[in-house]
Structure formats: structure tokens, C-alpha cells
């Protein structure tokens, strides 16, 4: 039997999507969508996962489900090609998680580098909810419920994929079966896109740090954030030599700038290498590179913002669509769950047939 190509990826709905999401995942999803080389493509809004460290903040998570859905659609995700689904509306995922939890040790969960980093960042430790420690297991359920083979994610999600593959192997060997395909991560091609720094130079663009440029930001806000971005603190006079490494404007240019942008917005230079060389040499001011970046980002964000304004008028329809998609996804997950229970010998229903 030929392996079906099922793509699944997702985000936690804890805030609107920003340009870090755009280069890190959305752009990749758009190109996969356009290539069309798949049998099914899901994007999961992981509200249950978001609740693992937001139990007392259900409203925030709930309200961001529609925000993130609108962000996807306005960025160009085509609902005819991609099914946007809501994790909590596929309850089979929780049941699968319960069975998978018995196949993973607490020691193994404690070793997950991404979870470790998140614990540190959020200052969890003793106050860590059990659900938070276990979210990589529930993420495995997200991936395995639909037989996903391709999981487009950023580097930080590689430990989740590793955990998922381990669960597949352990499930198969424990219950002597072969029901799940082994999923593979798909990283974005452009290295600069793996993780976009915040406008303040912090390694992570994050809503709580207030260093994001959101897809929905108004033009003046985008410009202001760029004009305030961290560059090289020792590049004081225009004639000073400047540093490109650790400079937020160049980090963003690495991610967003194409040669064609020079022809349109900065014809004195042929490409980014020339611009960097001039900056390093001295004689190139921050305002000039910031205005260049601003032109590039404004051009990218204008159509997204416009589409969002239209979509915001159709919130009911969007809810209906993602609920409907989730219902269909739930049927598929039910089928997977039945296969799991059969393999486990958890087949009480067989008694009824006698
Ligand atoms: N952990 C992912 C994130 O924080 C979100 C997510 C949940 C996910 N389930 C998934 C990603 C399944 C890929 C596949 O961004």
C-alpha cells in the first residue's frame, strides 16, 4: 500500500501571529499548499496544549483561537486546500494521550530540551502542572491521530517529533502491531528563518517580551517598531563601522529581503552582501537600513492586513468552518483510536457480539 502524504502542523493560540511565525512557519505552509503534493493538510490550533500552562486563563486561549485562524487565512492559507482544526474539538486526542502516557517515562519527559527551556522561561519548576510536562505526549497524539507523515515545524519542535517517533516504536513493540507511519519533521529551507529574534535583540520574538511585529499591526506601528529596533550600540555616527551580527535589522533583512527589493527600494546596492559590506565599512546609517526594511515589511503586510479586515466581518463563518473540519477530523481520530484499542487488546466490544 502506498504511503499517503498527510501534513500536520500547528500552533498554540496564545496570541496573534507575528512576523517570526510568518518566516518560521506560515511562509513554508503557503509554499507547501501551493505545491499541492499531499493527500491531506491539517493545521491544528492547539488550544488544549495552550491550556497546559494557562489553566486559569481560558478566555485568553479561547479568544486567540479565532485570532490565529484569521491570521492564517489572511496570510493566504486556503481553506479549500488546508483544514484548520481545533485540538479540543477532537476529544479522541485526549484519549489517545492517556494510553500513550503509559509508554513514556517521567525521566524521558524531563529530558525534553524544549520543555526544559520553557520551564526556565516561565519559572515553573515546582509549580509545573503535570499536563505541561506531558504536552509532548499529547502532541504525539495530534500527529498520530491522522496518520501524519510530514510535520512542518521550527527547530524547537524537533524534540517533539523525536518523542512522537519513540512513542510509535514503543507502541508497535509493546502491542506487536504496525499501525502508525513514522512522521518526519520538515524544517524551513532558509536558515535565517528558523528563529527570528525580537525587535529588542532578544533571542526570541514573544508577545510577553513586547518585541514582536504582528501580522495585524497597523502601518505606523510596524514602522515605529522598526525605527526602534536594536542595531549596533557602537554604531553611533554614520561614519562608524557597524556590526551586522546581532543586528536586528540585518537579521530581518536576512529573512525577508530578496534581490528584487533592492531594484525597487534601494537601487544603489545590488544585493544584501553589498549593503552589509558598506555597513561594516562605515558610512551607512541605521535610518537608511531601517527605512529599507520598513518598505519590505510594509509591502508584505499590506495585503494580509486588508484581507484580515474583510475576514473580521465573517467570524461566524470561520467558526463554523473550523468546527466542521474538527468534526471530520474527529471521525478519522476515532478510527485510529479503534485500531489502537484493537492492537492493545482493549476490545470489550467484542463481548457484545456474542
Ligand atoms: N507545540 C507546537 C508549538 O508550540 C504546537 C503544536 C501542537 C504542534 N500540536 C502540534 C505542532 C502538532 C506540530 C504538530 O508551536
Coordinates of C-alpha atoms and ligand atoms in Angstrom, one line a residue:
X1 CA 0.0 0.0 0.0
X2 CA 1.4 3.4 -0.9
X3 CA 2.0 5.7 2.0
X4 CA -0.4 8.6 2.0
X5 CA 1.2 12.1 2.4
X6 CA -0.5 13.7 5.3
X7 CA 0.8 17.0 6.5
X8 CA 0.0 18.3 10.0
X9 CA 1.3 21.2 11.8
X10 CA 0.0 23.6 14.5
X11 CA 0.3 26.5 16.9
X12 CA -0.7 27.3 20.4
X13 CA -3.3 30.1 20.4
X14 CA -1.7 32.3 23.0
X15 CA -1.5 35.5 20.8
X16 CA -1.7 36.8 17.3
X17 CA 0.8 35.6 14.8
X18 CA 3.9 37.8 14.3
X19 CA 6.5 38.0 11.5
X20 CA 8.6 35.4 13.3
X21 CA 5.7 32.9 12.8
X22 CA 5.5 34.2 9.2
X23 CA 9.1 33.3 8.2
X24 CA 9.3 30.4 10.6
X25 CA 6.2 28.5 9.6
X26 CA 3.5 30.4 7.7
X27 CA 5.6 31.0 4.5
X28 CA 6.6 27.4 4.5
X29 CA 3.0 26.3 4.8
X30 CA 2.0 28.6 1.9
X31 CA 4.6 27.1 -0.3
X32 CA 3.6 23.5 0.6
X33 CA 0.0 24.5 0.0
X34 CA 0.8 25.8 -3.5
X35 CA 3.0 22.7 -4.3
X36 CA -0.1 20.6 -3.6
X37 CA 2.0 17.5 -3.0
X38 CA -0.2 15.9 -0.3
X39 CA -3.3 13.9 0.3
X40 CA -4.4 15.9 3.3
X41 CA -3.1 19.1 5.0
X42 CA -4.1 20.0 8.5
X43 CA -3.3 23.0 10.6
X44 CA -4.2 22.4 14.3
X45 CA -4.9 25.2 16.6
X46 CA -3.6 23.6 19.8
X47 CA -5.9 25.1 22.4
X48 CA -5.6 22.1 24.8
X49 CA -1.8 22.4 24.7
X50 CA -2.0 26.1 25.3
X51 CA -4.1 25.3 28.4
X52 CA -1.3 23.2 29.9
X53 CA 0.2 26.4 31.3
X54 CA -2.8 28.6 31.0
X55 CA -5.4 26.7 33.0
X56 CA -6.6 29.8 34.8
X57 CA -6.7 31.8 31.6
X58 CA -9.2 30.0 29.4
X59 CA -10.5 33.2 27.9
X60 CA -7.1 34.2 26.5
X61 CA -6.7 30.9 24.8
X62 CA -10.3 30.7 23.6
X63 CA -10.2 34.2 22.1
X64 CA -7.0 33.6 20.4
X65 CA -8.3 30.5 18.6
X66 CA -10.3 32.7 16.2
X67 CA -7.5 35.3 16.1
X68 CA -5.0 32.7 14.9
X69 CA -7.5 31.3 12.4
X70 CA -8.0 34.8 11.0
X71 CA -4.2 35.3 10.9
X72 CA -3.7 32.0 8.9
X73 CA -6.5 32.9 6.4
X74 CA -5.3 36.5 5.9
X75 CA -1.8 35.3 5.4
X76 CA -3.0 33.2 2.5
X77 CA -3.9 29.8 3.9
X78 CA -6.5 28.5 1.6
X79 CA -9.4 26.7 3.4
X80 CA -10.1 24.7 0.2
X81 CA -6.7 23.1 0.4
X82 CA -6.0 23.1 4.1
X83 CA -8.2 22.0 7.0
X84 CA -7.8 24.3 10.1
X85 CA -8.9 22.3 13.1
X86 CA -9.2 22.9 16.9
X87 CA -7.5 20.5 19.2
X88 CA -10.1 20.5 22.0
X89 CA -12.8 19.7 19.4
X90 CA -11.2 16.4 18.6
X91 CA -11.7 14.7 22.0
X92 CA -10.1 11.5 20.8
X93 CA -6.8 13.2 21.0
X94 CA -7.1 13.3 24.8
X95 CA -8.0 9.6 25.0
X96 CA -5.0 8.7 22.8
X97 CA -2.8 10.8 25.0
X98 CA -3.9 8.8 28.1
X99 CA -2.8 5.5 26.5
X100 CA 0.5 7.0 25.3
X101 CA 1.3 8.3 28.7
X102 CA 1.9 4.8 29.9
X103 CA 4.6 4.3 27.4
X104 CA 6.8 7.3 28.3
X105 CA 8.8 7.7 31.5
X106 CA 8.7 10.9 33.6
X107 CA 12.6 10.9 33.3
X108 CA 12.2 11.0 29.5
X109 CA 9.8 13.9 29.7
X110 CA 12.2 15.8 32.0
X111 CA 14.9 15.5 29.4
X112 CA 13.0 17.2 26.6
X113 CA 15.2 20.3 25.8
X114 CA 12.3 22.4 24.6
X115 CA 10.2 21.7 27.7
X116 CA 13.2 22.4 29.9
X117 CA 13.7 25.8 28.3
X118 CA 10.1 26.6 28.6
X119 CA 10.1 25.7 32.3
X120 CA 13.0 28.0 32.8
X121 CA 11.5 30.8 30.8
X122 CA 8.2 30.6 32.6
X123 CA 9.7 30.0 36.0
X124 CA 7.7 26.8 36.5
X125 CA 9.7 24.1 38.3
X126 CA 7.7 23.0 41.5
X127 CA 4.6 24.7 40.2
X128 CA 4.7 22.9 36.9
X129 CA 1.4 21.3 36.0
X130 CA 1.6 17.6 35.2
X131 CA -0.2 18.4 31.9
X132 CA 2.6 20.7 30.9
X133 CA 5.2 18.1 31.4
X134 CA 3.1 15.7 29.3
X135 CA 2.3 18.0 26.4
X136 CA 4.8 16.4 24.1
X137 CA 2.8 13.2 24.5
X138 CA -0.4 15.0 23.6
X139 CA 1.5 16.5 20.6
X140 CA 2.3 12.9 19.6
X141 CA -1.4 12.2 19.6
X142 CA -2.1 15.2 17.4
X143 CA 0.4 13.9 14.9
X144 CA -0.5 10.2 15.0
X145 CA -4.3 10.5 15.1
X146 CA -4.4 11.5 11.4
X147 CA -1.5 9.3 10.2
X148 CA 0.6 12.4 9.6
X149 CA 3.8 11.7 7.8
X150 CA 5.1 15.3 7.3
X151 CA 5.2 17.8 10.2
X152 CA 6.4 21.2 9.1
X153 CA 7.9 22.9 12.2
X154 CA 10.7 25.0 13.5
X155 CA 13.8 23.6 15.1
X156 CA 12.4 24.0 18.6
X157 CA 9.8 21.3 17.8
X158 CA 12.4 18.6 16.8
X159 CA 12.3 17.1 20.4
X160 CA 8.5 16.7 20.0
X161 CA 9.0 14.8 16.7
X162 CA 11.7 12.6 18.4
X163 CA 9.2 11.9 21.2
X164 CA 6.5 11.0 18.7
X165 CA 8.7 8.6 16.9
X166 CA 9.7 7.0 20.1
X167 CA 6.1 6.5 21.0
X168 CA 5.4 4.9 17.7
X169 CA 8.2 2.4 18.2
X170 CA 7.2 1.7 21.8
X171 CA 3.6 1.3 20.9
X172 CA 4.4 -1.0 18.0
X173 CA 6.7 -3.2 20.0
X174 CA 4.6 -3.3 23.2
X175 CA 1.4 -4.3 21.3
X176 CA 3.1 -6.1 18.5
X177 CA 1.5 -4.1 15.7
X178 CA 2.3 -1.6 13.0
X179 CA -0.4 1.0 12.8
X180 CA 1.3 4.4 12.7
X181 CA 3.6 5.7 10.0
X182 CA 6.8 7.3 11.3
X183 CA 6.4 11.1 11.0
X184 CA 9.2 13.3 9.8
X185 CA 9.8 17.0 10.6
X186 CA 10.1 19.4 7.7
X187 CA 12.3 22.4 8.6
X188 CA 12.1 25.7 6.6
X189 CA 14.7 25.9 3.9
X190 CA 16.2 29.3 4.7
X191 CA 18.4 29.0 7.8
X192 CA 17.8 32.6 8.8
X193 CA 14.1 31.7 9.2
X194 CA 14.4 29.1 11.8
X195 CA 14.1 31.6 14.6
X196 CA 13.6 35.3 14.3
X197 CA 15.0 37.5 17.1
X198 CA 12.8 40.1 18.8
X199 CA 12.9 43.8 17.8
X200 CA 14.9 44.3 21.0
X201 CA 17.6 41.8 20.0
X202 CA 16.3 39.2 22.4
X203 CA 16.7 35.7 21.0
X204 CA 13.0 35.0 20.9
X205 CA 10.2 37.1 19.5
X206 CA 7.5 36.7 22.1
X207 CA 4.3 38.5 23.0
X208 CA 5.2 38.6 26.7
X209 CA 8.5 40.4 25.9
X210 CA 6.7 43.0 23.8
X211 CA 9.3 42.7 21.0
X212 CA 7.0 41.4 18.2
X213 CA 5.8 42.8 14.9
X214 CA 2.4 41.3 14.5
X215 CA 0.9 40.5 11.1
X216 CA -2.1 42.6 12.0
X217 CA -0.1 45.7 13.2
X218 CA -1.1 49.0 11.5
X219 CA 1.5 50.5 9.1
X220 CA 2.6 53.2 11.6
X221 CA 3.0 50.7 14.3
X222 CA 5.2 48.5 12.1
X223 CA 7.3 51.5 11.1
X224 CA 7.7 52.6 14.7
X225 CA 8.8 49.2 15.9
X226 CA 11.4 49.0 13.1
X227 CA 12.7 52.5 13.8
X228 CA 13.2 51.5 17.5
X229 CA 14.8 48.1 16.7
X230 CA 18.1 47.2 18.2
X231 CA 21.0 47.5 15.8
X232 CA 24.7 48.0 16.9
X233 CA 25.0 50.2 20.0
X234 CA 28.6 51.2 19.0
X235 CA 27.5 52.4 15.6
X236 CA 26.9 55.9 16.7
X237 CA 27.9 58.2 13.9
X238 CA 27.1 57.2 10.3
X239 CA 30.8 57.0 9.5
X240 CA 31.4 54.5 12.3
X241 CA 31.9 50.9 11.2
X242 CA 28.9 48.8 12.1
X243 CA 28.3 45.3 13.2
X244 CA 25.9 43.1 11.2
X245 CA 25.9 40.1 13.6
X246 CA 23.4 40.5 16.3
X247 CA 21.9 43.5 14.5
X248 CA 18.1 43.0 14.3
X249 CA 17.7 44.9 11.1
X250 CA 20.1 42.7 9.3
X251 CA 18.6 39.6 10.9
X252 CA 15.3 40.6 9.5
X253 CA 16.7 41.5 6.1
X254 CA 18.3 38.1 6.0
X255 CA 14.9 36.6 6.4
X256 CA 12.8 38.9 4.2
X257 CA 15.0 40.7 1.7
X258 CA 15.2 39.4 -1.9
X259 CA 17.4 40.9 -4.6
X260 CA 14.3 42.4 -6.3
X261 CA 13.7 44.6 -3.3
X262 CA 17.0 46.5 -4.0
X263 CA 15.9 47.3 -7.5
X264 CA 12.6 48.7 -6.1
X265 CA 13.6 50.3 -2.8
X266 CA 17.4 50.8 -2.7
X267 CA 18.9 50.7 -6.2
X268 CA 22.3 51.9 -5.1
X269 CA 23.0 48.3 -4.0
X270 CA 22.7 45.1 -6.0
X271 CA 22.2 42.8 -3.1
X272 CA 22.3 42.3 0.7
X273 CA 26.0 41.4 0.7
X274 CA 26.9 44.8 -0.7
X275 CA 24.7 46.5 1.8
X276 CA 26.3 44.6 4.7
X277 CA 29.8 45.3 3.4
X278 CA 29.0 49.1 3.4
X279 CA 27.6 48.9 6.9
X280 CA 30.7 47.1 8.2
X281 CA 33.0 49.6 6.4
X282 CA 31.2 52.6 7.9
X283 CA 29.3 55.3 6.1
X284 CA 25.9 53.7 6.1
X285 CA 23.3 55.0 8.7
X286 CA 20.7 53.0 10.6
X287 CA 17.9 55.1 9.4
X288 CA 18.6 54.1 5.8
X289 CA 18.6 50.3 6.5
X290 CA 15.6 50.7 8.7
X291 CA 13.6 52.5 6.0
X292 CA 14.6 49.8 3.6
X293 CA 13.4 47.1 5.9
X294 CA 10.2 49.1 6.5
X295 CA 9.5 49.2 2.8
X296 CA 9.9 45.4 2.5
X297 CA 7.7 44.6 5.5
X298 CA 5.0 47.1 4.6
X299 CA 4.7 45.5 1.2
X300 CA 4.4 42.1 2.7
X301 CA 1.9 43.0 5.4
X302 CA -0.4 45.4 3.5
X303 CA -2.4 42.6 1.7
X304 CA -2.5 40.5 4.8
X305 CA -4.0 43.4 6.8
X306 CA -6.5 44.1 4.1
X307 CA -7.7 40.5 3.9
X308 CA -7.9 40.4 7.7
X309 CA -10.3 43.4 7.8
X310 CA -12.6 41.5 5.4
X311 CA -12.4 38.3 7.4
X312 CA -13.2 40.0 10.6
X313 CA -16.6 40.6 9.2
X314 CA -17.2 36.9 8.8
X315 CA -16.2 35.5 12.2
X316 CA -19.3 33.2 12.4
X317 CA -18.5 31.6 9.1
X318 CA -14.9 31.0 10.1
X319 CA -16.0 29.4 13.4
X320 CA -18.5 27.2 11.5
X321 CA -15.8 26.1 9.1
X322 CA -13.2 25.1 11.7
X323 CA -15.8 23.3 13.8
X324 CA -17.0 21.4 10.8
X325 CA -13.4 20.5 9.9
X326 CA -12.8 19.4 13.5
X327 CA -15.8 17.1 13.4
X328 CA -14.5 15.4 10.3
X329 CA -11.0 15.1 11.9
X330 CA -12.7 13.6 14.9
X331 CA -14.1 10.8 12.7
X332 CA -10.6 10.0 11.5
X333 CA -9.2 10.1 15.0
X334 CA -11.9 7.7 16.2
X335 CA -10.8 5.2 13.6
X336 CA -7.2 5.5 14.7
X337 CA -8.3 5.0 18.3
X338 CA -10.2 1.9 17.4
X339 CA -7.1 0.5 15.8
X340 CA -5.1 1.3 18.9
X341 CA -7.5 -0.4 21.2
X342 CA -7.7 -3.4 18.9
X343 CA -3.9 -3.7 19.0
X344 CA -3.8 -3.3 22.7
X345 CA -6.4 -6.0 23.2
X346 CA -8.7 -3.5 24.8
X347 CA -11.6 -4.9 22.8
X348 CA -14.5 -5.2 25.2
X349 CA -16.9 -4.5 22.4
X350 CA -16.1 -8.0 21.1
X351 CA -18.0 -9.5 24.1
X352 CA -21.2 -7.8 22.8
X353 CA -21.1 -9.5 19.5
X354 CA -21.6 -13.0 21.1
Ligands
LIG1 N1 4.0 22.7 20.1 C1 3.6 23.5 18.9 C2 4.1 24.9 19.2 O1 4.2 25.3 20.3 C3 2.2 23.5 18.6 C4 1.7 22.1 18.2 C5 0.7 21.4 18.9 C6 2.0 21.3 17.1 N2 0.5 20.2 18.3 C7 1.3 20.1 17.2 C8 3.0 21.5 16.1 C9 1.4 19.1 16.2 C10 3.1 20.5 15.1 C11 2.3 19.3 15.2 O2 4.3 25.7 18.3

